[in-house]
Every structure is written in structure tokens, then in C-alpha cells.
mmCIF file of C-alpha atoms in Angstrom:
data_model
loop_
_atom_site.group_PDB
_atom_site.id
_atom_site.type_symbol
_atom_site.label_atom_id
_atom_site.label_comp_id
_atom_site.label_asym_id
_atom_site.label_seq_id
_atom_site.Cartn_x
_atom_site.Cartn_y
_atom_site.Cartn_z
ATOM 1 C CA LEU A 8 112.082 -75.636 162.279
ATOM 2 C CA ARG A 9 110.957 -79.143 161.332
ATOM 3 C CA ILE A 10 107.520 -78.387 162.739
ATOM 4 C CA LEU A 11 107.374 -75.042 160.924
ATOM 5 C CA CYS A 12 108.205 -76.734 157.638
ATOM 6 C CA GLU A 13 105.782 -79.612 158.081
ATOM 7 C CA ARG A 14 102.720 -77.590 159.026
ATOM 8 C CA LYS A 15 101.093 -75.078 156.690
ATOM 9 C CA MET A 16 101.965 -71.565 157.865
ATOM 10 C CA SER A 17 99.723 -68.568 157.262
ATOM 11 C CA ALA A 18 100.259 -66.932 153.862
ATOM 12 C CA THR A 19 101.296 -63.733 155.683
ATOM 13 C CA LYS A 20 103.642 -65.463 158.144
ATOM 14 C CA VAL A 21 107.358 -64.740 157.671
ATOM 15 C CA LEU A 22 110.176 -66.725 159.272
ATOM 16 C CA PHE A 23 113.055 -64.390 160.178
ATOM 17 C CA VAL A 24 116.392 -66.108 160.870
ATOM 18 C CA THR A 25 118.930 -64.021 162.764
ATOM 19 C CA GLY A 26 122.233 -64.456 164.606
ATOM 20 C CA LEU A 27 125.901 -63.501 164.385
ATOM 21 C CA SER A 28 127.555 -63.042 161.014
ATOM 22 C CA GLY A 29 128.726 -66.532 160.056
ATOM 23 C CA ALA A 30 126.185 -68.316 162.272
ATOM 24 C CA GLY A 31 124.595 -70.065 159.284
ATOM 25 C CA LYS A 32 121.670 -67.775 158.464
ATOM 26 C CA THR A 33 122.174 -67.860 154.693
ATOM 27 C CA THR A 34 122.859 -71.605 154.781
ATOM 28 C CA LEU A 35 119.589 -72.210 156.630
ATOM 29 C CA GLY A 36 117.690 -69.823 154.354
ATOM 30 C CA GLU A 37 118.966 -71.648 151.280
ATOM 31 C CA LEU A 38 118.175 -75.038 152.840
ATOM 32 C CA LEU A 39 114.574 -73.956 153.424
ATOM 33 C CA LYS A 40 114.504 -72.670 149.843
ATOM 34 C CA GLN A 41 115.906 -75.829 148.260
ATOM 35 C CA GLU A 42 114.342 -78.482 150.482
ATOM 36 C CA HIS A 43 111.042 -76.934 151.606
ATOM 37 C CA GLY A 44 110.019 -74.549 148.831
ATOM 38 C CA PHE A 45 110.483 -71.251 150.700
ATOM 39 C CA LEU A 46 111.463 -68.017 149.046
ATOM 40 C CA HIS A 47 114.636 -66.691 150.678
ATOM 41 C CA PHE A 48 114.975 -62.928 151.163
ATOM 42 C CA ASN A 49 118.641 -62.160 151.947
ATOM 43 C CA VAL A 50 118.763 -58.685 153.520
ATOM 44 C CA ASP A 51 122.537 -58.376 153.034
ATOM 45 C CA VAL A 52 122.075 -58.849 149.285
ATOM 46 C CA TRP A 53 119.222 -56.300 149.250
ATOM 47 C CA ALA A 54 121.289 -53.760 151.180
ATOM 48 C CA PHE A 55 124.291 -54.162 148.878
ATOM 49 C CA GLY A 56 122.444 -53.716 145.589
ATOM 50 C CA GLY A 57 121.544 -57.283 144.585
ATOM 51 C CA HIS A 58 118.172 -58.971 144.154
ATOM 52 C CA PRO A 59 117.285 -60.385 147.602
ATOM 53 C CA LEU A 60 115.262 -63.320 146.242
ATOM 54 C CA ASP A 61 116.904 -64.235 142.942
ATOM 55 C CA GLU A 62 120.461 -63.761 144.279
ATOM 56 C CA SER A 63 119.813 -64.902 147.843
ATOM 57 C CA ALA A 64 122.733 -67.366 147.902
ATOM 58 C CA LEU A 65 125.355 -64.837 146.825
ATOM 59 C CA VAL A 66 127.881 -63.024 148.993
ATOM 60 C CA PRO A 67 127.594 -59.230 148.507
ATOM 61 C CA ASN A 68 130.385 -58.104 146.220
ATOM 62 C CA PRO A 69 131.739 -54.932 144.580
ATOM 63 C CA GLU A 70 129.595 -55.477 141.477
ATOM 64 C CA MET A 71 126.476 -55.414 143.628
ATOM 65 C CA MET A 72 127.705 -52.344 145.481
ATOM 66 C CA ALA A 73 127.933 -50.428 142.217
ATOM 67 C CA LYS A 74 124.134 -50.758 141.974
ATOM 68 C CA ARG A 75 123.326 -49.773 145.568
ATOM 69 C CA ASP A 76 120.478 -47.392 146.261
ATOM 70 C CA PRO A 77 122.126 -44.313 147.895
ATOM 71 C CA GLU A 78 119.333 -44.036 150.481
ATOM 72 C CA ILE A 79 119.653 -47.686 151.490
ATOM 73 C CA GLN A 80 123.441 -47.364 151.604
ATOM 74 C CA ALA A 81 123.211 -44.345 153.928
ATOM 75 C CA LEU A 82 120.765 -46.125 156.241
ATOM 76 C CA PHE A 83 122.924 -49.264 156.289
ATOM 77 C CA ASP A 84 126.104 -47.288 157.034
ATOM 78 C CA ALA A 85 124.337 -45.414 159.840
ATOM 79 C CA MET A 86 123.158 -48.725 161.290
ATOM 80 C CA VAL A 87 126.719 -50.093 161.240
ATOM 81 C CA GLU A 88 128.194 -46.998 162.901
ATOM 82 C CA GLY A 89 125.458 -46.305 165.424
ATOM 83 C CA GLY A 90 124.387 -49.895 166.020
ATOM 84 C CA PHE A 91 126.744 -52.784 165.272
ATOM 85 C CA LYS A 92 130.023 -51.002 166.065
ATOM 86 C CA LYS A 93 128.744 -49.568 169.339
ATOM 87 C CA LEU A 94 127.382 -52.959 170.334
ATOM 88 C CA ALA A 95 130.730 -54.620 169.554
ATOM 89 C CA ALA A 96 132.552 -51.956 171.574
ATOM 90 C CA GLY A 97 130.364 -52.590 174.612
ATOM 91 C CA GLU A 98 128.586 -49.250 174.239
ATOM 92 C CA THR A 99 124.849 -48.589 174.200
ATOM 93 C CA PRO A 100 123.713 -48.756 170.552
ATOM 94 C CA ASP A 101 121.213 -46.367 169.013
ATOM 95 C CA ALA A 102 118.171 -48.516 168.265
ATOM 96 C CA ALA A 103 116.774 -45.702 166.104
ATOM 97 C CA VAL A 104 119.323 -46.410 163.351
ATOM 98 C CA TRP A 105 118.121 -50.007 163.145
ATOM 99 C CA GLU A 106 114.488 -48.927 163.067
ATOM 100 C CA ALA A 107 115.187 -46.435 160.268
ATOM 101 C CA PHE A 108 116.856 -49.171 158.208
ATOM 102 C CA PHE A 109 114.039 -51.653 158.781
ATOM 103 C CA ALA A 110 111.402 -49.019 158.014
ATOM 104 C CA ARG A 111 112.978 -48.765 154.545
ATOM 105 C CA LEU A 112 113.232 -52.548 154.283
ATOM 106 C CA ALA A 113 109.659 -53.323 155.393
ATOM 107 C CA PRO A 114 107.885 -52.571 152.075
ATOM 108 C CA ALA A 115 110.308 -54.868 150.202
ATOM 109 C CA VAL A 116 109.668 -57.705 152.669
ATOM 110 C CA LYS A 117 105.904 -57.186 152.382
ATOM 111 C CA ASP A 118 106.170 -57.354 148.580
ATOM 112 C CA ALA A 119 108.228 -60.555 148.854
ATOM 113 C CA ALA A 120 105.654 -62.061 151.228
ATOM 114 C CA THR A 121 102.922 -61.227 148.728
ATOM 115 C CA ARG A 122 104.933 -62.875 145.935
ATOM 116 C CA ALA A 123 105.509 -65.957 148.091
ATOM 117 C CA ALA A 124 101.796 -66.240 148.869
ATOM 118 C CA SER A 125 100.895 -65.878 145.189
ATOM 119 C CA GLU A 126 103.243 -68.775 144.405
ATOM 120 C CA GLY A 127 101.900 -70.898 147.265
ATOM 121 C CA LYS A 128 105.190 -70.602 149.160
ATOM 122 C CA GLN A 129 106.454 -69.273 152.487
ATOM 123 C CA LEU A 130 109.083 -66.573 153.002
ATOM 124 C CA VAL A 131 112.256 -66.773 155.079
ATOM 125 C CA VAL A 132 114.243 -63.586 155.741
ATOM 126 C CA THR A 133 117.877 -63.660 156.915
ATOM 127 C CA PHE A 134 119.813 -60.874 158.646
ATOM 128 C CA SER A 135 121.523 -60.062 161.953
ATOM 129 C CA VAL A 136 119.107 -58.461 164.433
ATOM 130 C CA TYR A 137 120.790 -58.697 167.823
ATOM 131 C CA LEU A 138 118.478 -56.650 170.045
ATOM 132 C CA ARG A 139 115.074 -57.873 171.169
ATOM 133 C CA SER A 140 113.811 -54.286 171.028
ATOM 134 C CA VAL A 141 114.754 -54.117 167.351
ATOM 135 C CA ARG A 142 113.067 -57.458 166.665
ATOM 136 C CA ASP A 143 109.924 -56.045 168.284
ATOM 137 C CA ALA A 144 110.250 -52.973 166.037
ATOM 138 C CA VAL A 145 110.470 -55.228 162.978
ATOM 139 C CA ARG A 146 107.239 -56.930 164.039
ATOM 140 C CA ARG A 147 105.530 -53.537 164.350
ATOM 141 C CA LEU A 148 106.831 -52.313 160.986
ATOM 142 C CA LEU A 149 105.548 -55.404 159.163
ATOM 143 C CA ALA A 150 102.167 -55.533 160.922
ATOM 144 C CA PRO A 151 99.354 -55.971 160.210
ATOM 145 C CA GLU A 152 100.034 -57.408 156.745
ATOM 146 C CA VAL A 153 102.846 -59.706 157.878
ATOM 147 C CA ALA A 154 103.371 -61.617 161.127
ATOM 148 C CA VAL A 155 106.988 -62.509 161.998
ATOM 149 C CA ALA A 156 108.419 -65.526 163.819
ATOM 150 C CA PHE A 157 112.105 -65.089 164.753
ATOM 151 C CA VAL A 158 114.660 -67.910 164.960
ATOM 152 C CA VAL A 159 117.918 -66.861 166.662
ATOM 153 C CA LEU A 160 120.981 -68.983 165.797
ATOM 154 C CA ALA A 161 123.598 -69.152 168.570
ATOM 155 C CA PRO A 162 126.482 -71.495 167.648
ATOM 156 C CA ASP A 163 129.940 -71.458 169.270
ATOM 157 C CA VAL A 164 131.695 -68.122 168.647
ATOM 158 C CA ASP A 165 134.950 -69.679 167.400
ATOM 159 C CA VAL A 166 132.963 -71.865 164.990
ATOM 160 C CA VAL A 167 131.148 -68.774 163.709
ATOM 161 C CA ALA A 168 134.415 -66.920 163.064
ATOM 162 C CA THR A 169 135.953 -69.927 161.301
ATOM 163 C CA ARG A 170 132.884 -70.359 159.086
ATOM 164 C CA LYS A 171 132.940 -66.666 158.214
ATOM 165 C CA VAL A 172 136.586 -66.761 157.129
ATOM 166 C CA GLU A 173 136.098 -69.971 155.128
ATOM 167 C CA HIS A 174 133.047 -68.529 153.370
ATOM 168 C CA LEU A 175 134.894 -65.357 152.377
ATOM 169 C CA ARG A 176 137.990 -67.349 151.364
ATOM 170 C CA ASN A 177 135.930 -69.541 149.027
ATOM 171 C CA THR A 178 134.271 -66.486 147.495
ATOM 172 C CA ALA A 179 137.666 -64.836 146.974
ATOM 173 C CA ALA A 180 139.098 -67.998 145.387
ATOM 174 C CA SER A 181 136.177 -68.174 142.950
ATOM 175 C CA ARG A 182 137.287 -64.742 141.717
ATOM 176 C CA GLY A 183 140.965 -65.616 141.562
ATOM 177 C CA LEU A 184 141.749 -63.377 144.558
ATOM 178 C CA THR A 185 143.354 -63.841 147.922
ATOM 179 C CA LEU A 186 141.173 -63.213 150.944
ATOM 180 C CA SER A 187 142.946 -59.908 151.605
ATOM 181 C CA GLN A 188 142.544 -58.802 147.978
ATOM 182 C CA PHE A 189 138.825 -59.642 148.063
ATOM 183 C CA LEU A 190 138.222 -57.659 151.245
ATOM 184 C CA ARG A 191 140.162 -54.691 149.875
ATOM 185 C CA SER A 192 138.071 -54.775 146.677
ATOM 186 C CA PHE A 193 135.153 -53.350 148.677
ATOM 187 C CA ASN A 194 137.200 -50.209 149.270
ATOM 188 C CA PRO A 195 139.866 -49.896 146.550
ATOM 189 C CA SER A 196 141.012 -46.512 147.866
ATOM 190 C CA SER A 197 141.919 -47.974 151.264
ATOM 191 C CA ASP A 198 145.592 -47.794 152.203
ATOM 192 C CA ALA A 199 145.260 -50.683 154.672
ATOM 193 C CA PRO A 200 148.124 -53.198 154.336
ATOM 194 C CA ASP A 201 147.654 -56.682 152.946
ATOM 195 C CA LEU A 202 147.054 -59.142 155.757
ATOM 196 C CA SER A 203 147.644 -62.866 155.956
ATOM 197 C CA GLU A 204 144.691 -65.233 156.333
ATOM 198 C CA GLU A 205 145.839 -65.927 159.896
ATOM 199 C CA GLN A 206 145.724 -62.206 160.734
ATOM 200 C CA ILE A 207 142.302 -61.789 159.101
ATOM 201 C CA ALA A 208 140.974 -64.850 160.953
ATOM 202 C CA ALA A 209 142.226 -63.426 164.262
ATOM 203 C CA ILE A 210 140.448 -60.131 163.560
ATOM 204 C CA PHE A 211 137.194 -61.932 162.767
ATOM 205 C CA VAL A 212 137.455 -64.013 165.942
ATOM 206 C CA GLY A 213 137.934 -60.844 168.000
ATOM 207 C CA GLN A 214 135.040 -59.053 166.308
ATOM 208 C CA THR A 215 132.738 -62.058 166.677
ATOM 209 C CA GLN A 216 133.582 -62.495 170.362
ATOM 210 C CA ALA A 217 132.929 -58.776 170.933
ATOM 211 C CA ALA A 218 129.575 -58.910 169.121
ATOM 212 C CA ALA A 219 128.534 -61.999 171.055
#
């Protein structure tokens, strides 16, 4: 990363940071933005209705979700069900659901790359892309206008889960909510019981270990 930041990258070169949820993708994207003049495109923010560049540091929240594009929401939900959940359960995921999502994302990334080039900056994109085949599909979808270099973050799984819980806890506290209340705010109609932070942390650890 130091070398990438010190040498002048092509105006159409995009750095794509991926890894488990909680691995530090957003933190790294924001560091490159603040310290090295990159534009940071946060795919989670884009998928949940926010502005991926101007709100790149934010955690997706219910207010963003109220502005979600129905098509993007459907593609994201399909990717979760047919991709992430199957992968976590040890089943063979459907790569097509990832490709459909990234096909919809590609024009937005190309536009962001064009904006970055016009401002004399580079673009970093952050999102979880676990499968090499999907990363190859992303390269194809962005070519020939944009060339992609992937950086895969792979910290300790327990550290990832702890970071994830702490990040969500801090976001909840900033809104005057408990962690359980914040998570339930994404689905107010849910009849799931309130859980303690210890129970939520244990769930995240299990999910992270499964996804790893």
C-alpha cells in the first residue's frame, strides 16, 4: 500500500479493498482518503441508499435505507441470500448473484473513477468480495475503462468480530441507543428478543468464523 500511495497510479486504476466485515476496509479507505488524497467509494453506503463518496465514513443506517433504490436493494438481498449466507453455511454460493449486483454497481464506480481523475485523485473502493471468481468478474465488468487492483485484508477472526461489535456499539451510542436497539432499528417489525452485548458479540464471532 505504501508503494501504491507513493507512485502515481494510472488515472483509470482503482484500488479495491476487500475482506471480512470488520476487517478494517472502511478504516483503510478513510485513511487513504485523509492521508493520501484518494476518493473513497464505500459500496455498503451505496447499497443502503447513501452517497458512496460524500458519506463514505458512515455506517449504513435506517435513514439511508429509506432512500434505497428498490432495484439495488433487491440485488443486494439476493446476493446476501444466494451468496454470503450460503458461503457462511458451508454451501456452494451462487456466483451469479454477486455478478448481477456488481453489474449494477459498475457504472457508479466508473463514474467515481472519472470524477477522481478529473480532480487529480485516485479511487479506493471498499466491500467484501470473498471469491476470486467474483473478483475476476468485477475486473471484467469494469474493463476496459477501469483497471482494478485488489487488496485482501485477512486479520485474526476474533479481532474482526470484536472490531465489528465495537464499531456498531459506538454508532448505536451516538444515537442514544443500545446495540440491540440499533440492530432492531433496521427491521422495526421484527419480533426478535432484545439481546445483551455479550450475546450479540457471540453471534458475530460465530458468523465471522463461519465466513472465514
